[in-house]
Coordinates of C-alpha atoms in Angstrom, one line a residue:
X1 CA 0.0 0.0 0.0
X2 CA 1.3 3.6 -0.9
X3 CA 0.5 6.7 0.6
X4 CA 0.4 10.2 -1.1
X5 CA 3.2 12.4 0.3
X6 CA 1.2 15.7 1.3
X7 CA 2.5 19.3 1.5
X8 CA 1.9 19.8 5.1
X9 CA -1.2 22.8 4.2
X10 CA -3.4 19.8 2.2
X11 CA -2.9 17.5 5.1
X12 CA -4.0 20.5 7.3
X13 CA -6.7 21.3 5.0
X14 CA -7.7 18.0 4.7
X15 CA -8.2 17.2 8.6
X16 CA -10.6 20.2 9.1
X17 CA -13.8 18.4 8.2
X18 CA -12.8 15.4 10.3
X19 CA -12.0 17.8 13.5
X20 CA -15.6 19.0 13.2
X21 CA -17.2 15.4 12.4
X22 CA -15.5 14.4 15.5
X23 CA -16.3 17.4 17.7
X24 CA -19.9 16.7 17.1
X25 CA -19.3 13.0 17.7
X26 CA -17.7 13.9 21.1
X27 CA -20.8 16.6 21.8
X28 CA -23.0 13.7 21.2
X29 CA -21.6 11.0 23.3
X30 CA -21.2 13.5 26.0
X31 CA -24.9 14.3 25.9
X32 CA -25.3 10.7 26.5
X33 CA -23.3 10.3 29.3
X34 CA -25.0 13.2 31.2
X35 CA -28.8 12.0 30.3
X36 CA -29.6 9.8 33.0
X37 CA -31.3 6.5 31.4
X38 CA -34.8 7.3 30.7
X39 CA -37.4 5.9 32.5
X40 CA -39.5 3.2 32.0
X41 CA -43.2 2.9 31.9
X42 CA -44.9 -0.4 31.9
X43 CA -47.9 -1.0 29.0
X44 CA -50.5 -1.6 31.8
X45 CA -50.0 1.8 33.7
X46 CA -49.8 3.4 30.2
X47 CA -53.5 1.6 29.4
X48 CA -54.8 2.8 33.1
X49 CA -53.3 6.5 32.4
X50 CA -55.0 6.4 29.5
X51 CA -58.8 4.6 30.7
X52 CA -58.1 7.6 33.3
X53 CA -58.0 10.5 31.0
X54 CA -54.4 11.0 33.0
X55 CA -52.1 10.1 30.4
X56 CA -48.5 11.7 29.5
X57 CA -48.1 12.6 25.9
X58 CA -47.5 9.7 23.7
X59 CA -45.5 9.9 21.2
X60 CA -44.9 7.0 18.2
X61 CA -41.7 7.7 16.4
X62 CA -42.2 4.5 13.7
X63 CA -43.0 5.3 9.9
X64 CA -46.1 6.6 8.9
X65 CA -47.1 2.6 7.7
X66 CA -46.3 1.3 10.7
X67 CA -48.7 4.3 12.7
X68 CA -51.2 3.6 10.3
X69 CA -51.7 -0.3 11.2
X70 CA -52.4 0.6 14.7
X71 CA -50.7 2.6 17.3
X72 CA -51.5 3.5 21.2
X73 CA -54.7 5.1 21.8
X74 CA -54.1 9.0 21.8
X75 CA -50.7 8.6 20.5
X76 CA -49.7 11.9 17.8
X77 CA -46.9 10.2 15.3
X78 CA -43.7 12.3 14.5
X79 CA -40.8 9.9 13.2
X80 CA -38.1 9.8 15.1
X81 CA -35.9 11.6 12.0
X82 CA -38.0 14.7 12.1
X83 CA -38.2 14.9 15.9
X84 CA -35.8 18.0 16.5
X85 CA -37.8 19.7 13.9
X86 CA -41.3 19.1 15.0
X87 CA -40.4 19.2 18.7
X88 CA -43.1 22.1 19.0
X89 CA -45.7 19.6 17.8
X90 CA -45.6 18.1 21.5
X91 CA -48.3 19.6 23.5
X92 CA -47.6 20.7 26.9
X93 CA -44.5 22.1 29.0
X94 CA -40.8 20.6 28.6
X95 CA -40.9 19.2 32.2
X96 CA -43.9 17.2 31.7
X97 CA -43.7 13.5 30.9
X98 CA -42.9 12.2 27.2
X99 CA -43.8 8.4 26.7
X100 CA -41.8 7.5 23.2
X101 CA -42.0 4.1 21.9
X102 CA -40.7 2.5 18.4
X103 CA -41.4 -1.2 17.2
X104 CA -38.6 -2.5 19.6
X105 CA -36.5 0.3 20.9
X106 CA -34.3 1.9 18.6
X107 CA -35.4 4.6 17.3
X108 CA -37.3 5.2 20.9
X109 CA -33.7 5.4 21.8
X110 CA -32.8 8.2 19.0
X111 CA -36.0 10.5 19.9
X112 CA -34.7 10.1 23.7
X113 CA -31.5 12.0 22.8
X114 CA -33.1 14.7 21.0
X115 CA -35.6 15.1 23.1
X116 CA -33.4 15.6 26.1
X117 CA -31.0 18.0 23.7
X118 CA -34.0 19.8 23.4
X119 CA -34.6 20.3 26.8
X120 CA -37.4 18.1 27.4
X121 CA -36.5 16.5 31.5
X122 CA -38.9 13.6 31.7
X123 CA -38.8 11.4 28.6
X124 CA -39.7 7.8 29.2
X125 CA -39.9 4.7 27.5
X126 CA -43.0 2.2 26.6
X127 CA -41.4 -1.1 28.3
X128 CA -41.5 -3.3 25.5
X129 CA -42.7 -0.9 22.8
X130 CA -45.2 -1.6 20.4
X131 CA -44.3 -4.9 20.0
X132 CA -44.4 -5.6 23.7
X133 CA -47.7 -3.9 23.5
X134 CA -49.3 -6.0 21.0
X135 CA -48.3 -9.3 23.0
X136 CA -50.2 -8.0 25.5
X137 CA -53.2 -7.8 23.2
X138 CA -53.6 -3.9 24.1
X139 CA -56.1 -1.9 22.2
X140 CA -54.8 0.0 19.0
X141 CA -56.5 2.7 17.1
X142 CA -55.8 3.1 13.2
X143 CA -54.8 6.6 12.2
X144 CA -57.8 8.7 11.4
X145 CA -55.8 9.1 8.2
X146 CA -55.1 5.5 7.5
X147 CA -57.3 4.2 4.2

């Protein structure tokens, strides 16, 4: 193997983007060592919250598709790619509690992080996501939307 002798401004030139791909790598993984592990709530108290008229904001961050064939009762959708920008979609204050859920975890894990880098303080997981869910044989609605 051969390597290109550099003058040394390319090879300076050259490590620029890399310095800033890794100084957003680093922000990143420090983020995730300062969020504390989310929280946890089990698919029954979700279902009783919900019965109640007490429930957090649910929020499914799968596909459209996958929302359509059936999703929590009251959930809104926003995929979990398009979180940052549609954070303002999610009703209520940024200390109230944030129930996220994916098929099995994640992209739950995904709209966590940007959640909490968007200052939202209580974001919590459906234990066993939607696929926990339906092995519980838990109600579903379709989307309103859905054909």
């Amino acid at each position: 193997m051969t390597f290109p002798i550099l003058r040394r401004g390319e090879m300076r030139r050259s490590a620029r983007p890399m310095s800033a791909a890794w100084a957003v790598l680093a922000l990143g993984m420090t983020a995730c060592a300062t969020t504390a592990t989310p929280s946890r709530m089990a698919p029954d108290g979700l279902l009783a919250s919900i019965s109640a008229g007490t429930a957090p904001v649910v929020v499914d961050v799968r596909t459209r598709r996958e929302y359509d064939s059936g999703h929590v009762p009251g959930a809104i959708h926003i995929p979990f790619y398009s979180l940052l920008a549609r954070q303002a979609e999610i009703p209520g204050s940024r200390d109230e509690p944030v129930v996220v859920y994916c098929e099995h975890g994640p992209r739950a894990g995904v709209a966590n992080l940007a959640l909490r880098l968007a200052g939202f303080k209580d974001v919590r997981y459906l234990d066993g996501h939607m696929s926990g869910w339906k092995e519980r044989d838990l109600p579903t609605e379709p989307s309103p939307s859905s054909p």
